[in-house]
């Protein structure tokens, strides 16, 4: 598909509305590329349903697809509906979460399953406001489920989409560390008017950021909108905003929390303090990590210095 080259936008110009030439060109090119290049992922298949989409969105937050796939498949096999998960203790969700990281997501997903079962008869609600009212669901997840599961028109702003819009439309290498009101306005302005097209655009722009317009080593030679990308046409200026947050793990409290949880996931009976003490050599950091797990509801302390995954 070929379209005439259009002038790029800079960060000082107002973004095009959905019906204007640049917006329509971006929609057409990115969706066409997606039709030919989208990965065959289980949560994109028709039989995944809204619950499958919701589970995937919880798991994919800050976690690559390759790590999510095996856990996702095991999860849906064990809990094919929200009511199936709601019947289990929350600690079972934490156990099944395995090493996906950020295990509070497992508790939040369990809480959402309970609410879906109690408030919506076990079916993931269709309305954006009802999704947003579920525990553990924020603006992004509500928009993603409404869009990907129900084909609705919502701006879905994950890290990949934000990076695509930052480069293609505003001409900067990276978006701000936290989503801004200006980014939300831009995403809404660029959203196609037609709901099915808007839902397809959301998925397509996300996939483009994941596979082509990546944070490092972007593949502009494979990008369907390279000819219209403001950042590329400006010569790819280096990021000059606040330093981008790097993710460290080794030696952090997060690593210690993971080691403590690994012991508790493997145990099906309460674990004594002495066993947990073996996982990390530094007692102050170890105690801080364990206290944090208890405060987050991920670990339940018992009399006699015993610990287990939460039952309630």
Short mmCIF file of C-alpha atoms in Angstrom, two decimals:
data_model
loop_
_atom_site.label_atom_id
_atom_site.label_comp_id
_atom_site.label_asym_id
_atom_site.label_seq_id
_atom_site.Cartn_x
_atom_site.Cartn_y
_atom_site.Cartn_z
CA UNK A 1 0.00 0.00 0.00
CA UNK A 2 1.54 3.34 -1.05
CA UNK A 3 0.48 6.79 0.07
CA UNK A 4 1.89 10.20 -0.83
CA UNK A 5 4.49 11.50 1.60
CA UNK A 6 2.97 13.97 4.01
CA UNK A 7 4.75 16.52 6.18
CA UNK A 8 5.56 15.22 9.65
CA UNK A 9 4.28 16.74 12.83
CA UNK A 10 6.52 18.32 15.39
CA UNK A 11 5.83 18.56 19.09
CA UNK A 12 4.64 22.15 18.61
CA UNK A 13 1.86 21.42 16.15
CA UNK A 14 -1.61 20.15 16.92
CA UNK A 15 -2.16 16.50 15.97
CA UNK A 16 -4.39 15.65 13.06
CA UNK A 17 -8.00 14.65 13.74
CA UNK A 18 -9.13 11.15 12.71
CA UNK A 19 -10.51 12.19 9.35
CA UNK A 20 -7.47 14.18 8.18
CA UNK A 21 -4.98 12.83 5.63
CA UNK A 22 -2.08 12.09 8.02
CA UNK A 23 -4.23 10.26 10.55
CA UNK A 24 -5.95 8.21 7.85
CA UNK A 25 -2.59 7.38 6.30
CA UNK A 26 -1.18 6.19 9.63
CA UNK A 27 -4.27 4.08 10.28
CA UNK A 28 -4.23 2.50 6.84
CA UNK A 29 -0.52 1.71 6.75
CA UNK A 30 -0.21 0.39 10.30
CA UNK A 31 -3.36 -1.74 10.16
CA UNK A 32 -2.33 -3.18 6.78
CA UNK A 33 1.10 -4.04 8.21
CA UNK A 34 -0.59 -5.65 11.23
CA UNK A 35 -2.81 -7.78 8.99
CA UNK A 36 0.34 -9.24 7.42
CA UNK A 37 2.67 -9.38 10.45
CA UNK A 38 0.66 -9.85 13.65
CA UNK A 39 1.88 -12.64 15.88
CA UNK A 40 -0.48 -15.55 16.45
CA UNK A 41 -0.97 -15.15 20.19
CA UNK A 42 -3.58 -17.14 22.13
CA UNK A 43 -5.31 -14.10 23.61
CA UNK A 44 -5.89 -12.76 20.09
CA UNK A 45 -7.81 -15.82 18.98
CA UNK A 46 -11.62 -15.71 18.95
CA UNK A 47 -11.93 -18.48 21.51
CA UNK A 48 -9.88 -16.54 24.09
CA UNK A 49 -12.92 -14.52 25.11
CA UNK A 50 -12.90 -11.47 27.35
CA UNK A 51 -11.50 -13.41 30.32
CA UNK A 52 -8.54 -14.61 28.25
CA UNK A 53 -7.89 -11.05 27.13
CA UNK A 54 -8.06 -9.79 30.71
CA UNK A 55 -5.68 -12.46 32.00
CA UNK A 56 -3.20 -11.63 29.25
CA UNK A 57 -3.32 -7.91 30.02
CA UNK A 58 -2.53 -8.52 33.69
CA UNK A 59 0.32 -10.87 32.83
CA UNK A 60 1.87 -8.76 30.07
CA UNK A 61 2.42 -5.69 32.25
CA UNK A 62 6.21 -5.25 32.35
CA UNK A 63 6.69 -8.88 31.27
CA UNK A 64 7.70 -10.15 27.79
CA UNK A 65 5.41 -12.38 25.77
CA UNK A 66 7.85 -15.31 25.84
CA UNK A 67 7.62 -15.54 29.62
CA UNK A 68 3.86 -15.04 29.70
CA UNK A 69 2.86 -17.71 27.18
CA UNK A 70 3.41 -20.89 29.25
CA UNK A 71 1.91 -19.39 32.42
CA UNK A 72 -1.07 -18.00 30.49
CA UNK A 73 -1.87 -21.37 28.98
CA UNK A 74 -1.62 -23.16 32.33
CA UNK A 75 -3.73 -20.47 33.99
CA UNK A 76 -6.57 -20.68 31.46
CA UNK A 77 -6.52 -24.46 31.56
CA UNK A 78 -6.93 -24.40 35.33
CA UNK A 79 -9.26 -21.39 35.54
CA UNK A 80 -11.13 -21.03 32.23
CA UNK A 81 -13.67 -18.63 33.77
CA UNK A 82 -13.47 -15.94 36.44
CA UNK A 83 -15.67 -18.00 38.77
CA UNK A 84 -13.16 -20.85 38.67
CA UNK A 85 -10.42 -18.58 40.00
CA UNK A 86 -12.74 -16.84 42.47
CA UNK A 87 -13.39 -20.17 44.21
CA UNK A 88 -9.70 -20.60 44.98
CA UNK A 89 -7.70 -19.00 47.79
CA UNK A 90 -5.76 -15.92 46.62
CA UNK A 91 -2.56 -17.69 47.54
CA UNK A 92 -3.22 -20.18 44.74
CA UNK A 93 -3.17 -17.32 42.25
CA UNK A 94 0.19 -16.22 43.66
CA UNK A 95 1.47 -19.82 43.42
CA UNK A 96 0.34 -20.19 39.81
CA UNK A 97 1.86 -16.82 38.90
CA UNK A 98 5.25 -18.49 39.13
CA UNK A 99 8.17 -16.29 38.19
CA UNK A 100 6.32 -13.72 36.09
CA UNK A 101 7.33 -11.04 38.57
CA UNK A 102 5.32 -8.28 40.24
CA UNK A 103 3.15 -10.90 41.99
CA UNK A 104 0.68 -8.34 43.34
CA UNK A 105 -0.81 -8.59 39.87
CA UNK A 106 -1.90 -12.13 40.76
CA UNK A 107 -3.76 -10.88 43.83
CA UNK A 108 -5.38 -8.12 41.79
CA UNK A 109 -6.47 -10.55 39.11
CA UNK A 110 -7.94 -12.81 41.77
CA UNK A 111 -9.79 -9.84 43.27
CA UNK A 112 -11.15 -8.91 39.85
CA UNK A 113 -12.34 -12.49 39.33
CA UNK A 114 -14.19 -12.41 42.66
CA UNK A 115 -15.84 -9.09 41.76
CA UNK A 116 -16.81 -10.33 38.29
CA UNK A 117 -18.39 -13.41 39.83
CA UNK A 118 -20.27 -11.47 42.50
CA UNK A 119 -21.33 -8.41 40.50
CA UNK A 120 -21.61 -9.60 36.90
CA UNK A 121 -22.68 -13.23 37.06
CA UNK A 122 -19.23 -14.49 36.15
CA UNK A 123 -18.97 -12.65 32.82
CA UNK A 124 -16.37 -9.96 32.23
CA UNK A 125 -18.41 -6.75 31.92
CA UNK A 126 -18.64 -5.03 28.56
CA UNK A 127 -18.85 -1.41 29.71
CA UNK A 128 -15.64 0.55 30.20
CA UNK A 129 -16.93 2.10 33.43
CA UNK A 130 -17.79 -1.33 34.85
CA UNK A 131 -14.35 -2.63 33.94
CA UNK A 132 -12.72 0.38 35.57
CA UNK A 133 -14.72 -0.25 38.75
CA UNK A 134 -13.23 -3.73 39.17
CA UNK A 135 -10.48 -4.00 41.80
CA UNK A 136 -6.97 -3.90 40.41
CA UNK A 137 -8.00 -2.49 37.03
CA UNK A 138 -6.76 0.90 35.93
CA UNK A 139 -7.41 3.06 32.90
CA UNK A 140 -5.07 1.14 30.60
CA UNK A 141 -6.40 -2.34 31.42
CA UNK A 142 -10.05 -1.23 31.21
CA UNK A 143 -9.44 0.34 27.80
CA UNK A 144 -7.46 -2.67 26.57
CA UNK A 145 -10.13 -5.21 27.56
CA UNK A 146 -12.96 -3.08 26.15
CA UNK A 147 -11.03 -2.63 22.91
CA UNK A 148 -9.47 -6.06 22.36
CA UNK A 149 -12.29 -8.20 23.79
CA UNK A 150 -15.31 -6.17 22.73
CA UNK A 151 -14.10 -4.12 19.75
CA UNK A 152 -14.89 -0.78 21.35
CA UNK A 153 -13.38 2.62 20.62
CA UNK A 154 -10.86 3.54 23.32
CA UNK A 155 -7.36 4.98 23.39
CA UNK A 156 -5.12 2.13 24.57
CA UNK A 157 -1.83 3.61 25.76
CA UNK A 158 0.81 1.09 26.74
CA UNK A 159 4.56 1.71 26.54
CA UNK A 160 4.75 0.49 22.95
CA UNK A 161 1.93 2.71 21.68
CA UNK A 162 3.30 5.70 23.54
CA UNK A 163 6.69 5.22 21.88
CA UNK A 164 5.16 4.90 18.40
CA UNK A 165 3.14 8.09 18.84
CA UNK A 166 6.08 9.95 20.38
CA UNK A 167 8.27 9.19 17.41
CA UNK A 168 5.81 9.22 14.53
CA UNK A 169 3.77 12.26 15.52
CA UNK A 170 5.61 14.40 18.07
CA UNK A 171 9.12 13.74 16.75
CA UNK A 172 10.86 12.67 19.95
CA UNK A 173 12.73 9.45 20.64
CA UNK A 174 10.95 8.46 23.84
CA UNK A 175 7.73 9.43 25.61
CA UNK A 176 7.84 10.84 29.16
CA UNK A 177 8.48 8.43 32.02
CA UNK A 178 4.83 8.68 33.08
CA UNK A 179 1.83 9.06 30.78
CA UNK A 180 0.82 12.71 30.43
CA UNK A 181 -2.45 14.45 29.69
CA UNK A 182 -0.97 15.59 26.38
CA UNK A 183 -0.31 11.98 25.36
CA UNK A 184 -3.88 11.02 26.23
CA UNK A 185 -5.23 13.92 24.16
CA UNK A 186 -3.03 12.94 21.22
CA UNK A 187 -4.12 9.30 21.40
CA UNK A 188 -7.79 10.27 21.54
CA UNK A 189 -7.38 12.70 18.66
CA UNK A 190 -5.75 10.08 16.46
CA UNK A 191 -8.33 7.40 17.27
CA UNK A 192 -10.34 6.28 14.22
CA UNK A 193 -14.01 7.22 14.41
CA UNK A 194 -15.23 3.72 13.55
CA UNK A 195 -15.12 1.44 16.62
CA UNK A 196 -13.87 -1.76 14.90
CA UNK A 197 -11.18 0.23 13.10
CA UNK A 198 -10.21 1.95 16.35
CA UNK A 199 -9.84 -1.41 18.08
CA UNK A 200 -7.72 -2.70 15.21
CA UNK A 201 -5.58 0.46 15.30
CA UNK A 202 -4.99 -0.03 19.03
CA UNK A 203 -3.74 -3.58 18.52
CA UNK A 204 -1.75 -2.70 15.40
CA UNK A 205 0.08 0.30 16.86
CA UNK A 206 0.92 -1.77 19.95
CA UNK A 207 2.36 -4.56 17.80
CA UNK A 208 4.35 -2.06 15.76
CA UNK A 209 5.99 -0.78 18.93
CA UNK A 210 6.69 -4.30 20.15
CA UNK A 211 8.24 -5.63 16.93
CA UNK A 212 9.57 -2.70 14.90
CA UNK A 213 9.55 0.64 16.73
CA UNK A 214 11.37 -0.84 19.71
CA UNK A 215 13.04 1.05 22.53
CA UNK A 216 16.50 0.07 21.23
CA UNK A 217 17.66 -0.93 17.75
CA UNK A 218 14.47 0.20 16.07
CA UNK A 219 13.97 -1.31 12.59
CA UNK A 220 12.96 1.76 10.60
CA UNK A 221 13.69 -0.09 7.34
CA UNK A 222 10.77 -2.41 8.17
CA UNK A 223 8.40 0.27 9.46
CA UNK A 224 5.28 0.89 7.37
CA UNK A 225 5.13 4.55 8.40
CA UNK A 226 8.84 5.42 8.16
CA UNK A 227 8.12 7.89 5.38
CA UNK A 228 5.80 9.84 7.68
CA UNK A 229 7.69 9.51 10.99
CA UNK A 230 8.50 12.93 12.42
CA UNK A 231 11.41 11.60 14.48
CA UNK A 232 13.08 9.79 11.57
CA UNK A 233 12.59 12.72 9.20
CA UNK A 234 14.15 15.03 11.80
CA UNK A 235 17.29 12.91 11.81
CA UNK A 236 16.45 10.87 14.91
CA UNK A 237 17.43 13.48 17.52
CA UNK A 238 18.68 12.00 20.79
CA UNK A 239 16.42 11.98 23.81
CA UNK A 240 16.93 15.20 25.78
CA UNK A 241 14.31 14.81 28.51
CA UNK A 242 14.65 13.38 32.02
CA UNK A 243 16.78 10.23 32.23
CA UNK A 244 14.84 7.12 31.38
CA UNK A 245 14.29 4.79 34.31
CA UNK A 246 16.37 1.63 34.11
CA UNK A 247 15.22 -1.60 35.70
CA UNK A 248 17.63 -3.19 38.12
CA UNK A 249 17.04 -6.49 39.86
CA UNK A 250 20.17 -8.11 41.30
CA UNK A 251 20.61 -7.28 44.95
CA UNK A 252 17.34 -5.36 45.25
CA UNK A 253 14.48 -5.93 47.68
CA UNK A 254 12.53 -7.15 44.67
CA UNK A 255 15.00 -9.98 44.19
CA UNK A 256 14.78 -10.93 47.87
CA UNK A 257 10.97 -10.87 47.73
CA UNK A 258 11.10 -13.18 44.74
CA UNK A 259 13.34 -15.65 46.56
CA UNK A 260 11.07 -15.67 49.61
CA UNK A 261 7.97 -16.18 47.49
CA UNK A 262 9.65 -18.99 45.57
CA UNK A 263 10.03 -20.96 48.80
CA UNK A 264 6.40 -20.38 49.77
CA UNK A 265 5.11 -21.28 46.30
CA UNK A 266 6.85 -24.63 46.47
CA UNK A 267 5.55 -25.40 49.95
CA UNK A 268 1.99 -26.61 50.48
CA UNK A 269 2.23 -26.33 54.26
CA UNK A 270 3.33 -23.35 56.39
CA UNK A 271 7.05 -22.57 56.28
CA UNK A 272 9.07 -21.71 59.42
CA UNK A 273 11.04 -18.49 59.66
CA UNK A 274 14.31 -20.46 59.76
CA UNK A 275 13.72 -21.81 56.25
CA UNK A 276 13.02 -18.33 54.88
CA UNK A 277 16.16 -17.03 56.58
CA UNK A 278 18.28 -19.24 54.34
CA UNK A 279 17.28 -17.51 51.11
CA UNK A 280 19.22 -14.28 51.70
CA UNK A 281 22.35 -13.53 53.66
CA UNK A 282 21.59 -9.96 54.77
CA UNK A 283 19.10 -10.06 57.68
CA UNK A 284 17.91 -6.43 57.59
CA UNK A 285 17.09 -6.52 53.89
CA UNK A 286 15.55 -9.96 54.24
CA UNK A 287 13.29 -8.82 57.07
CA UNK A 288 12.30 -5.70 55.13
CA UNK A 289 11.39 -7.78 52.09
CA UNK A 290 9.34 -10.22 54.16
CA UNK A 291 7.54 -7.39 55.94
CA UNK A 292 6.74 -5.89 52.55
CA UNK A 293 5.26 -9.16 51.31
CA UNK A 294 3.08 -9.36 54.41
CA UNK A 295 1.98 -5.74 54.03
CA UNK A 296 1.08 -6.36 50.37
CA UNK A 297 -1.07 -9.34 51.28
CA UNK A 298 1.17 -11.78 49.42
CA UNK A 299 2.28 -13.65 52.54
CA UNK A 300 0.25 -14.55 55.62
CA UNK A 301 2.09 -14.73 58.98
CA UNK A 302 0.98 -17.41 61.44
CA UNK A 303 1.66 -17.96 65.15
CA UNK A 304 4.98 -19.55 66.02
CA UNK A 305 6.98 -17.80 63.30
CA UNK A 306 5.32 -19.65 60.41
CA UNK A 307 4.38 -18.21 57.02
CA UNK A 308 2.22 -19.27 54.06
CA UNK A 309 0.60 -17.89 50.94
CA UNK A 310 -2.69 -16.12 51.77
CA UNK A 311 -5.88 -18.13 52.14
CA UNK A 312 -8.23 -15.14 52.38
#
